[in-house]
PDB file of C-alpha atoms in Angstrom:
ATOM      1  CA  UNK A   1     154.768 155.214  37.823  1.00 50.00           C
ATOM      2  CA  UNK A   2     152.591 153.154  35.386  1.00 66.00           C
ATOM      3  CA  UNK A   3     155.172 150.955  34.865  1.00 76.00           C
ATOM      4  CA  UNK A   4     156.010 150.210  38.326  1.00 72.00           C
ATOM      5  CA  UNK A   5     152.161 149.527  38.495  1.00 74.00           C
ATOM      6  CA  UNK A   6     151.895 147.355  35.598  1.00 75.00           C
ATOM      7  CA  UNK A   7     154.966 145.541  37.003  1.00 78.00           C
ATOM      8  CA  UNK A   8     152.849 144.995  40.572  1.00 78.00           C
ATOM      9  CA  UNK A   9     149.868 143.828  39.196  1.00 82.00           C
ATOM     10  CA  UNK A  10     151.701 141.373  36.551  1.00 82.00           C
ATOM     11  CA  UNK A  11     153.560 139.796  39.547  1.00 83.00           C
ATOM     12  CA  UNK A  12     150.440 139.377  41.187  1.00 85.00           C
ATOM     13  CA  UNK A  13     148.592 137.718  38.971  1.00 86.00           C
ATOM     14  CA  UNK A  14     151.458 135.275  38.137  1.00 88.00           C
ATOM     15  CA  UNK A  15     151.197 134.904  42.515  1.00 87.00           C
ATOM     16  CA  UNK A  16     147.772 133.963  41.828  1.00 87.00           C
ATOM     17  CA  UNK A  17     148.093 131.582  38.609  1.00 89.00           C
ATOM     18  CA  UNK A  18     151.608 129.992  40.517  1.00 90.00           C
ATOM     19  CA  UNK A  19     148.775 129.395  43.532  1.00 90.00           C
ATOM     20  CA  UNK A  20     146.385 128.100  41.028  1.00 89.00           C
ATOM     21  CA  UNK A  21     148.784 125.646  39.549  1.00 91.00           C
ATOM     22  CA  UNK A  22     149.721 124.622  43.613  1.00 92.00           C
ATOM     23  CA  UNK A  23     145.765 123.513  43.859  1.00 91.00           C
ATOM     24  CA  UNK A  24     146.049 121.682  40.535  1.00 91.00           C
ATOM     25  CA  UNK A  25     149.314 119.832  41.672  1.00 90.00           C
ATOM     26  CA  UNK A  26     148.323 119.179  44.809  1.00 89.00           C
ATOM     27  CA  UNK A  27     145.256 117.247  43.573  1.00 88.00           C
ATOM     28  CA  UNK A  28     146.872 115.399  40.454  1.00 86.00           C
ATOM     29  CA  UNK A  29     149.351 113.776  43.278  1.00 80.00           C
ATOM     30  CA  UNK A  30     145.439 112.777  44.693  1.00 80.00           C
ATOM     31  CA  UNK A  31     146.644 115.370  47.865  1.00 78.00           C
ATOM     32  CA  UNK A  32     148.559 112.685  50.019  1.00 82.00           C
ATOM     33  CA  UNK A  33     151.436 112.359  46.850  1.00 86.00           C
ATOM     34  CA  UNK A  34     151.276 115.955  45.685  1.00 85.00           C
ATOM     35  CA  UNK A  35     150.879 118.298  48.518  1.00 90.00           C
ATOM     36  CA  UNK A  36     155.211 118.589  49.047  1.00 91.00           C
ATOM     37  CA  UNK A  37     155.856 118.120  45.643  1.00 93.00           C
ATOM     38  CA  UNK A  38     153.592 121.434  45.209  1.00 92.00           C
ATOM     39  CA  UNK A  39     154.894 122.937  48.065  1.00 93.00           C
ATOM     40  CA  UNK A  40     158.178 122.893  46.552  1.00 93.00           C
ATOM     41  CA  UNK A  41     157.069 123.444  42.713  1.00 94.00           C
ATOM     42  CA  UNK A  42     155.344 127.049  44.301  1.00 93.00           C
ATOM     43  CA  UNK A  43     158.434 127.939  46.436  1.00 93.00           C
ATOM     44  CA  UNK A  44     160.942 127.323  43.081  1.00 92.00           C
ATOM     45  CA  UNK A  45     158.010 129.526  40.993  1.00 92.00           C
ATOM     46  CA  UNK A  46     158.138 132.602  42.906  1.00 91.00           C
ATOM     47  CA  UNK A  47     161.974 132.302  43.270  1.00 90.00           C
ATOM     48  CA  UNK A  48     162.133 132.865  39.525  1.00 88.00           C
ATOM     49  CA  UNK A  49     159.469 135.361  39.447  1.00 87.00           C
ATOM     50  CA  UNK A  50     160.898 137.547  42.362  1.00 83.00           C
ATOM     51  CA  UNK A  51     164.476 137.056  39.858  1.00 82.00           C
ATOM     52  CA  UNK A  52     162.550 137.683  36.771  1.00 77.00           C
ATOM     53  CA  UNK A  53     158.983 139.171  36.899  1.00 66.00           C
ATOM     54  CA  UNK A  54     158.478 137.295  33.233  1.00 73.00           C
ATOM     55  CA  UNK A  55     158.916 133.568  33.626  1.00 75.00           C
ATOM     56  CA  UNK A  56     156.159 131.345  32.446  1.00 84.00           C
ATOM     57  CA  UNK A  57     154.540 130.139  35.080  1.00 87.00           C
ATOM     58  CA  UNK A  58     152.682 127.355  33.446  1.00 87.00           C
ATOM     59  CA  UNK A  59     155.845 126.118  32.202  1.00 89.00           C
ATOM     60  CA  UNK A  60     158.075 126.461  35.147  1.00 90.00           C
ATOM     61  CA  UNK A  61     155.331 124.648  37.384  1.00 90.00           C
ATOM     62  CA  UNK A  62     155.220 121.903  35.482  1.00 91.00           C
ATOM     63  CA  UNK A  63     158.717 121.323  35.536  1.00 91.00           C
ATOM     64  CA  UNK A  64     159.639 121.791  38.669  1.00 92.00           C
ATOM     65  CA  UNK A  65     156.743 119.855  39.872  1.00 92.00           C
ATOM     66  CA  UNK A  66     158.284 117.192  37.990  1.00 92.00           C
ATOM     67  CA  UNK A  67     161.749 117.723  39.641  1.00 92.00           C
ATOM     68  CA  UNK A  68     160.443 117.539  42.849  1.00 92.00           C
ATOM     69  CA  UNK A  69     158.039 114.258  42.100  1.00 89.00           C
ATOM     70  CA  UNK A  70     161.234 112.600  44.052  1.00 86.00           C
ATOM     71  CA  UNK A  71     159.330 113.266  47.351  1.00 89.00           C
ATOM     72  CA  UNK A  72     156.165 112.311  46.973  1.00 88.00           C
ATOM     73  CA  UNK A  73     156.829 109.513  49.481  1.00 86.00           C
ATOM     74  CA  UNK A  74     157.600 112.211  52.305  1.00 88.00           C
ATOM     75  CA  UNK A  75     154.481 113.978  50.938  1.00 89.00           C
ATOM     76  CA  UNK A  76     152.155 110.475  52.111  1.00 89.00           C
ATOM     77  CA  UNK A  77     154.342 110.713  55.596  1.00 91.00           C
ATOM     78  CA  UNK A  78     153.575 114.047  56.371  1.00 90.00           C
ATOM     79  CA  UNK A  79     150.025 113.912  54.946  1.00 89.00           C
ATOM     80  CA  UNK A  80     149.588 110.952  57.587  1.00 91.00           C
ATOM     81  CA  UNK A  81     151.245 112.361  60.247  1.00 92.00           C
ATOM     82  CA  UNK A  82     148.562 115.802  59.852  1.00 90.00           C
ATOM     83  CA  UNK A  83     145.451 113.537  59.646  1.00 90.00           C
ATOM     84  CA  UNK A  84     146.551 111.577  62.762  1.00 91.00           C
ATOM     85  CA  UNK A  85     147.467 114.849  64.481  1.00 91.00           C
ATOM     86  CA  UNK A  86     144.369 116.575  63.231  1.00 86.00           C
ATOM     87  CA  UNK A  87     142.361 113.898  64.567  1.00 87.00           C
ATOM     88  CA  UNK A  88     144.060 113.752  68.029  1.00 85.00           C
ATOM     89  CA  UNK A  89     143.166 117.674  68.177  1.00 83.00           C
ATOM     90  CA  UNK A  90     139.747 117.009  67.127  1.00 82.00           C
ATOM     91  CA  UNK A  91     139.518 113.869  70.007  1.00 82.00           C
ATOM     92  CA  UNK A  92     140.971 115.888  72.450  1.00 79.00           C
ATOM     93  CA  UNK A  93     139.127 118.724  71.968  1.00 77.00           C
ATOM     94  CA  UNK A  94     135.573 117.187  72.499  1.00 79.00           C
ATOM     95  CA  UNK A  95     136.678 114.212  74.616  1.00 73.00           C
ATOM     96  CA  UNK A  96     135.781 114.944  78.701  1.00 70.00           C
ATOM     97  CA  UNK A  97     138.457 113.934  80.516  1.00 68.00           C
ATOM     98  CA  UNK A  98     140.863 114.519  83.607  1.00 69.00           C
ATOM     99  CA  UNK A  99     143.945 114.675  80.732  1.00 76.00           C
ATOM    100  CA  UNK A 100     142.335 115.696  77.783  1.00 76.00           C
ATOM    101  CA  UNK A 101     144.046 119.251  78.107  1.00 79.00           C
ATOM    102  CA  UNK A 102     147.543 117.868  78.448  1.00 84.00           C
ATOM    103  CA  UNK A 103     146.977 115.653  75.532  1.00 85.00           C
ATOM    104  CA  UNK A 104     145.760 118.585  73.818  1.00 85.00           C
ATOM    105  CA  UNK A 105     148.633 120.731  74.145  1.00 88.00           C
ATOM    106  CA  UNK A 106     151.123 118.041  73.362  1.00 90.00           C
ATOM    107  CA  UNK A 107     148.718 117.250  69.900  1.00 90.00           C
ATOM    108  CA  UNK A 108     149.003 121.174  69.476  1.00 90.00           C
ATOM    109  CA  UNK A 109     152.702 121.073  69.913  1.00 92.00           C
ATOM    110  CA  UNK A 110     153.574 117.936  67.420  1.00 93.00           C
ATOM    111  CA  UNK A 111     151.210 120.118  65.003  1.00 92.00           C
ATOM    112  CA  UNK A 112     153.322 122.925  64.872  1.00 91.00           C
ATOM    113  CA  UNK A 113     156.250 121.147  64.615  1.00 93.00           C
ATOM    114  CA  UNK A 114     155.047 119.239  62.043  1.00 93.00           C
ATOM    115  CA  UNK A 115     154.172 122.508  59.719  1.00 92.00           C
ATOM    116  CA  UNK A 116     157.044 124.213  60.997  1.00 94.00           C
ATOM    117  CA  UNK A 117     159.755 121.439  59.751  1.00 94.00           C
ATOM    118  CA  UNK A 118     157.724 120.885  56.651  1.00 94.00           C
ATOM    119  CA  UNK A 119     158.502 124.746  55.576  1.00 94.00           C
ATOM    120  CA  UNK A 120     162.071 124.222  56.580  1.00 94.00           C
ATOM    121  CA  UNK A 121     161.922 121.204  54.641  1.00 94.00           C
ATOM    122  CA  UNK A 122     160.646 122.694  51.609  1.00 93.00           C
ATOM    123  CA  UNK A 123     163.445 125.519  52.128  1.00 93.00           C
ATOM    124  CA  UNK A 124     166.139 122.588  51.773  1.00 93.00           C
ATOM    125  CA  UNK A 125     165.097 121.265  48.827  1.00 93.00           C
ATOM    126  CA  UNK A 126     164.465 123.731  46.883  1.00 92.00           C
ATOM    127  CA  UNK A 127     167.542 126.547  47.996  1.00 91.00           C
ATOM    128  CA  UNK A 128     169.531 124.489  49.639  1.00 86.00           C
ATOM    129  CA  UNK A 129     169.197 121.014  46.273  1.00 84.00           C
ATOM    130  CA  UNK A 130     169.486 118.700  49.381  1.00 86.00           C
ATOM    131  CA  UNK A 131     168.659 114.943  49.391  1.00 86.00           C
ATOM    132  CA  UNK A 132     165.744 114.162  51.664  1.00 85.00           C
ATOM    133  CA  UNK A 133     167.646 112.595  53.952  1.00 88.00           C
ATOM    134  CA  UNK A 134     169.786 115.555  54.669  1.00 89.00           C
ATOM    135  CA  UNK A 135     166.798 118.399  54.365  1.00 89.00           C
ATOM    136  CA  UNK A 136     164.848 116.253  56.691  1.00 90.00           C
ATOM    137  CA  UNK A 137     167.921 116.227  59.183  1.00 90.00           C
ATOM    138  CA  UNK A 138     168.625 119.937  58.529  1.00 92.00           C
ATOM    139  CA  UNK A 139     165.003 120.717  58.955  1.00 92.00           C
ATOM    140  CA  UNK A 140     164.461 119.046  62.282  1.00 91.00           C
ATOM    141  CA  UNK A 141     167.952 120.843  63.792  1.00 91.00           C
ATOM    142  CA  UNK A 142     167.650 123.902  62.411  1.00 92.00           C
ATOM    143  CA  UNK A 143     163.376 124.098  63.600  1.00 92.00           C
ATOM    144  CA  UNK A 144     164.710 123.923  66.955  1.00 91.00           C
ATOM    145  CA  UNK A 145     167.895 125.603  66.334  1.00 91.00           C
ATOM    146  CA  UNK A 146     166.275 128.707  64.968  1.00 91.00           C
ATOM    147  CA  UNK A 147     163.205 128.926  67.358  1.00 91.00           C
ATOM    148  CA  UNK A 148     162.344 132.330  67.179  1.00 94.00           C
ATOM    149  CA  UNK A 149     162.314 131.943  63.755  1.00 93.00           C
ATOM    150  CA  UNK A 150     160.284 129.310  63.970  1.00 93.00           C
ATOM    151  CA  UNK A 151     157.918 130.917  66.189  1.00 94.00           C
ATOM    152  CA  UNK A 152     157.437 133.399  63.588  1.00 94.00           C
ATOM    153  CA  UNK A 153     156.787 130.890  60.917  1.00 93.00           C
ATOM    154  CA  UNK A 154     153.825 129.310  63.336  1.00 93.00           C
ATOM    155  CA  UNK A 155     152.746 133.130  63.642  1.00 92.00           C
ATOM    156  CA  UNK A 156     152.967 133.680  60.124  1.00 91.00           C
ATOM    157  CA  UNK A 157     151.110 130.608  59.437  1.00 89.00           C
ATOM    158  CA  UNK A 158     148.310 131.042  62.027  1.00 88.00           C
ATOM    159  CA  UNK A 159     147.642 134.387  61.472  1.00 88.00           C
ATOM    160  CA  UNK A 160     147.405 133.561  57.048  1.00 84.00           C
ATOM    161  CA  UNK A 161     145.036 130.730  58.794  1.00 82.00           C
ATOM    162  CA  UNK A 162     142.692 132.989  60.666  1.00 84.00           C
ATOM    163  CA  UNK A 163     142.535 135.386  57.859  1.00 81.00           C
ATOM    164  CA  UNK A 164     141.585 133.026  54.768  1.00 77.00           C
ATOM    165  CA  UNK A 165     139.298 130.320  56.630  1.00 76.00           C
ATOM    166  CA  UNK A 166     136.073 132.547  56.185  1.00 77.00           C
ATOM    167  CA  UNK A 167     136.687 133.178  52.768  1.00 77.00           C
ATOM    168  CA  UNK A 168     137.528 130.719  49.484  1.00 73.00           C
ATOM    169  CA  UNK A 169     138.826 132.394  47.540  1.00 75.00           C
ATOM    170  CA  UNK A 170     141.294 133.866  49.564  1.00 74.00           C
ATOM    171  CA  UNK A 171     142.342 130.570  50.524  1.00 76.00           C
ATOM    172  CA  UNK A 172     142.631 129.129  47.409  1.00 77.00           C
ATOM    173  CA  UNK A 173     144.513 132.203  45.609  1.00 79.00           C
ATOM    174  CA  UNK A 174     146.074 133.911  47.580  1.00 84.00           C
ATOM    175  CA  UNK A 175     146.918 131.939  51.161  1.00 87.00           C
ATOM    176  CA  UNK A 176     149.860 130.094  49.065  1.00 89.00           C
ATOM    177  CA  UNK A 177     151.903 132.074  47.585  1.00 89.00           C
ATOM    178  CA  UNK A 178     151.890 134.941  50.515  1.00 89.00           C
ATOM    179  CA  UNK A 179     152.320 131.719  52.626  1.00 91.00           C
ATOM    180  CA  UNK A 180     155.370 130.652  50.234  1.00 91.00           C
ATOM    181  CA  UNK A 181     156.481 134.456  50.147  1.00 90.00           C
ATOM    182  CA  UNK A 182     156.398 135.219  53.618  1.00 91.00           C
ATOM    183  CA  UNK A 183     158.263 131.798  54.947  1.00 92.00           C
ATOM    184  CA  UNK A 184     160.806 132.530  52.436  1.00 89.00           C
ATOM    185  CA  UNK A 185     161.350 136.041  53.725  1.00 92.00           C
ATOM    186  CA  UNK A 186     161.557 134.565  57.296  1.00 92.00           C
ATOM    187  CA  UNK A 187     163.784 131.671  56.628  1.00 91.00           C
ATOM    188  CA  UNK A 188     166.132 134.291  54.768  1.00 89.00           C
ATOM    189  CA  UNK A 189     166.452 136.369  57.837  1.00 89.00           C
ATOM    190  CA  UNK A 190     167.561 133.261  59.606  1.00 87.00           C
ATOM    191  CA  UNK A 191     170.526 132.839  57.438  1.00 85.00           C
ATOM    192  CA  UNK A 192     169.924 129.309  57.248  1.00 84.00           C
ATOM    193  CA  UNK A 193     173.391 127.070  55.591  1.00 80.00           C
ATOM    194  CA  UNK A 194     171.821 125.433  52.302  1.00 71.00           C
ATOM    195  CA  UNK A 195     175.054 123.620  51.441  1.00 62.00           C
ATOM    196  CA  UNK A 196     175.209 120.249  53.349  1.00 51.00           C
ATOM    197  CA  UNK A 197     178.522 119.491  55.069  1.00 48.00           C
ATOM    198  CA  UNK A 198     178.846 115.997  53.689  1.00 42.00           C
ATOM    199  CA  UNK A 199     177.376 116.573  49.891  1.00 42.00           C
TER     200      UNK A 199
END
Protein backbone atom coordinates (compact mmCIF):
# COMPACT_ATOMS: atom_id res chain seq x y z
CA UNK A 1 0.00 0.00 0.00
CA UNK A 2 2.88 2.47 0.72
CA UNK A 3 4.32 1.75 -2.31
CA UNK A 4 1.42 2.22 -4.46
CA UNK A 5 1.28 5.62 -2.53
CA UNK A 6 4.74 6.61 -2.97
CA UNK A 7 4.28 5.63 -6.65
CA UNK A 8 1.03 8.27 -6.80
CA UNK A 9 2.55 11.01 -5.28
CA UNK A 10 6.02 10.61 -7.34
CA UNK A 11 3.92 10.72 -10.58
CA UNK A 12 2.35 13.68 -9.39
CA UNK A 13 4.90 15.69 -8.67
CA UNK A 14 6.74 14.84 -11.96
CA UNK A 15 2.79 16.10 -13.43
CA UNK A 16 3.56 19.17 -11.68
CA UNK A 17 7.43 19.77 -12.54
CA UNK A 18 6.45 18.42 -16.51
CA UNK A 19 3.69 21.53 -16.06
CA UNK A 20 6.34 23.68 -14.65
CA UNK A 21 8.76 23.07 -17.44
CA UNK A 22 5.41 23.75 -20.04
CA UNK A 23 5.34 27.51 -18.36
CA UNK A 24 9.11 27.79 -18.78
CA UNK A 25 8.92 26.63 -22.52
CA UNK A 26 6.18 28.39 -23.34
CA UNK A 27 7.85 31.69 -22.34
CA UNK A 28 11.52 31.00 -23.69
CA UNK A 29 9.63 30.63 -27.30
CA UNK A 30 8.44 34.51 -25.94
CA UNK A 31 4.62 32.59 -25.90
CA UNK A 32 3.71 33.18 -29.68
CA UNK A 33 6.95 30.58 -30.75
CA UNK A 34 6.72 28.27 -27.76
CA UNK A 35 3.21 27.67 -26.76
CA UNK A 36 2.88 24.28 -29.49
CA UNK A 37 6.25 23.43 -29.16
CA UNK A 38 5.31 23.04 -25.25
CA UNK A 39 2.19 21.66 -25.93
CA UNK A 40 3.81 18.89 -27.59
CA UNK A 41 7.12 18.67 -25.28
CA UNK A 42 4.23 18.08 -22.15
CA UNK A 43 2.11 15.57 -24.18
CA UNK A 44 5.60 13.39 -25.16
CA UNK A 45 6.57 13.89 -21.08
CA UNK A 46 3.68 12.27 -19.61
CA UNK A 47 3.68 9.58 -22.39
CA UNK A 48 6.97 8.40 -20.91
CA UNK A 49 5.98 8.90 -17.44
CA UNK A 50 2.56 7.01 -17.74
CA UNK A 51 5.28 4.10 -19.58
CA UNK A 52 7.81 4.60 -16.93
CA UNK A 53 6.93 6.45 -13.65
CA UNK A 54 10.99 7.29 -13.49
CA UNK A 55 12.01 9.32 -16.50
CA UNK A 56 13.74 12.57 -15.92
CA UNK A 57 11.63 15.05 -16.57
CA UNK A 58 14.05 17.88 -16.81
CA UNK A 59 15.85 15.98 -19.31
CA UNK A 60 13.12 14.62 -21.43
CA UNK A 61 11.53 18.25 -21.65
CA UNK A 62 14.29 19.67 -22.90
CA UNK A 63 14.66 17.35 -25.56
CA UNK A 64 11.63 16.95 -26.81
CA UNK A 65 11.04 20.59 -26.69
CA UNK A 66 13.85 20.69 -28.95
CA UNK A 67 12.33 18.02 -31.32
CA UNK A 68 9.34 19.74 -31.62
CA UNK A 69 11.08 23.45 -32.15
CA UNK A 70 10.06 22.39 -35.97
CA UNK A 71 6.63 24.07 -35.33
CA UNK A 72 7.14 27.01 -33.85
CA UNK A 73 5.86 28.69 -37.03
CA UNK A 74 2.30 26.98 -36.52
CA UNK A 75 2.74 28.03 -32.86
CA UNK A 76 2.78 32.18 -34.19
CA UNK A 77 -0.41 31.02 -36.52
CA UNK A 78 -2.39 29.71 -33.94
CA UNK A 79 -1.23 32.24 -31.32
CA UNK A 80 -2.64 34.89 -33.94
CA UNK A 81 -5.52 33.26 -34.85
CA UNK A 82 -6.57 33.13 -30.60
CA UNK A 83 -5.74 36.86 -30.13
CA UNK A 84 -7.86 37.82 -33.19
CA UNK A 85 -10.59 35.43 -32.03
CA UNK A 86 -10.24 36.51 -28.44
CA UNK A 87 -10.64 39.94 -29.46
CA UNK A 88 -13.70 39.39 -31.74
CA UNK A 89 -15.31 37.69 -28.46
CA UNK A 90 -14.30 40.52 -26.41
CA UNK A 91 -15.86 43.17 -29.37
CA UNK A 92 -18.77 41.28 -29.66
CA UNK A 93 -19.47 40.86 -26.34
CA UNK A 94 -19.62 44.63 -25.31
CA UNK A 95 -20.44 46.01 -28.77
CA UNK A 96 -24.56 47.02 -28.97
CA UNK A 97 -25.72 45.93 -31.96
CA UNK A 98 -28.66 44.32 -34.07
CA UNK A 99 -25.85 41.31 -35.02
CA UNK A 100 -23.58 41.36 -32.35
CA UNK A 101 -25.07 37.93 -31.05
CA UNK A 102 -24.67 36.16 -34.36
CA UNK A 103 -21.19 37.41 -34.64
CA UNK A 104 -20.73 36.21 -31.26
CA UNK A 105 -21.64 32.76 -31.70
CA UNK A 106 -19.78 32.35 -34.93
CA UNK A 107 -16.43 34.02 -32.85
CA UNK A 108 -17.44 31.32 -30.15
CA UNK A 109 -17.58 28.63 -32.73
CA UNK A 110 -14.07 29.41 -34.70
CA UNK A 111 -12.76 29.43 -30.89
CA UNK A 112 -13.53 26.06 -30.24
CA UNK A 113 -12.47 24.86 -33.27
CA UNK A 114 -9.46 26.46 -33.03
CA UNK A 115 -8.53 24.69 -29.45
CA UNK A 116 -10.17 21.68 -30.49
CA UNK A 117 -7.84 21.07 -33.78
CA UNK A 118 -4.88 22.38 -31.89
CA UNK A 119 -5.23 19.21 -29.34
CA UNK A 120 -5.76 16.99 -32.31
CA UNK A 121 -2.87 18.59 -33.72
CA UNK A 122 -0.67 18.08 -30.90
CA UNK A 123 -2.00 14.30 -30.88
CA UNK A 124 -0.45 13.96 -34.54
CA UNK A 125 2.71 15.02 -33.87
CA UNK A 126 3.58 13.62 -31.13
CA UNK A 127 1.72 9.74 -31.47
CA UNK A 128 1.06 9.79 -34.71
CA UNK A 129 5.43 11.55 -35.87
CA UNK A 130 3.39 13.34 -38.65
CA UNK A 131 4.70 16.28 -40.76
CA UNK A 132 2.69 19.42 -40.16
CA UNK A 133 1.24 19.36 -43.20
CA UNK A 134 -0.37 16.04 -42.72
CA UNK A 135 -1.30 16.52 -38.72
CA UNK A 136 -2.80 19.78 -39.71
CA UNK A 137 -4.92 17.91 -42.48
CA UNK A 138 -5.61 14.97 -40.12
CA UNK A 139 -6.51 17.34 -37.39
CA UNK A 140 -9.03 19.42 -39.26
CA UNK A 141 -10.88 15.92 -40.71
CA UNK A 142 -10.72 14.01 -37.94
CA UNK A 143 -12.16 17.39 -35.44
CA UNK A 144 -15.13 17.12 -37.48
CA UNK A 145 -14.97 13.53 -38.14
CA UNK A 146 -14.93 12.60 -34.50
CA UNK A 147 -17.42 15.27 -33.14
CA UNK A 148 -18.54 13.81 -30.14
CA UNK A 149 -15.21 13.42 -29.32
CA UNK A 150 -14.58 16.63 -29.93
CA UNK A 151 -17.37 17.88 -27.99
CA UNK A 152 -15.88 16.23 -25.12
CA UNK A 153 -12.53 17.76 -25.62
CA UNK A 154 -14.39 21.46 -25.60
CA UNK A 155 -16.12 20.00 -22.33
CA UNK A 156 -13.04 18.83 -20.97
CA UNK A 157 -11.40 22.01 -21.72
CA UNK A 158 -14.13 24.38 -20.44
CA UNK A 159 -14.87 22.73 -17.50
CA UNK A 160 -10.47 22.58 -16.53
CA UNK A 161 -11.21 26.46 -17.55
CA UNK A 162 -13.91 27.23 -15.06
CA UNK A 163 -12.18 25.34 -12.39
CA UNK A 164 -8.51 26.93 -12.46
CA UNK A 165 -9.40 30.70 -13.48
CA UNK A 166 -9.99 31.72 -9.72
CA UNK A 167 -7.00 30.22 -8.59
CA UNK A 168 -3.01 30.46 -9.82
CA UNK A 169 -1.73 28.07 -8.86
CA UNK A 170 -3.99 25.66 -10.05
CA UNK A 171 -3.63 27.06 -13.33
CA UNK A 172 -0.19 27.13 -13.54
CA UNK A 173 0.48 23.46 -12.02
CA UNK A 174 -1.87 21.59 -12.45
CA UNK A 175 -4.44 22.83 -15.50
CA UNK A 176 -1.64 21.32 -18.01
CA UNK A 177 -0.86 18.25 -17.47
CA UNK A 178 -4.62 17.06 -16.37
CA UNK A 179 -5.39 19.11 -19.57
CA UNK A 180 -2.59 16.97 -21.51
CA UNK A 181 -3.83 13.77 -19.53
CA UNK A 182 -7.34 14.02 -20.04
CA UNK A 183 -7.22 14.95 -24.05
CA UNK A 184 -4.99 12.07 -24.37
CA UNK A 185 -7.43 9.74 -22.66
CA UNK A 186 -10.21 11.17 -24.96
CA UNK A 187 -8.40 11.11 -28.20
CA UNK A 188 -7.48 7.35 -27.28
CA UNK A 189 -11.06 6.41 -26.99
CA UNK A 190 -11.51 7.80 -30.44
CA UNK A 191 -9.16 5.38 -31.95
CA UNK A 192 -7.74 7.97 -33.98
CA UNK A 193 -5.18 6.38 -37.24
CA UNK A 194 -1.62 7.96 -36.35
CA UNK A 195 0.03 6.44 -39.42
CA UNK A 196 -0.51 8.75 -42.48
CA UNK A 197 -1.63 7.00 -45.67
CA UNK A 198 0.94 8.64 -47.89
CA UNK A 199 4.17 8.69 -45.35
Amino acid sequence: MNTALFRGVSFLSKCFTASGYFWLYTLKGLIVYGVLPAACMLTAVLADLKQEGDADVALASKGYYRKYQGVQSSSLVLSLIFVCLFSGLYWFSYHEGGNSLFFLIIVLYLLGLTLVITVYLTHFIVFGEMQLKQALAFSFVYCIKKWQYSLLLLASISSLYLISRDNLIVCIFILPFLLALSSRWILEKARLPLQAPFS
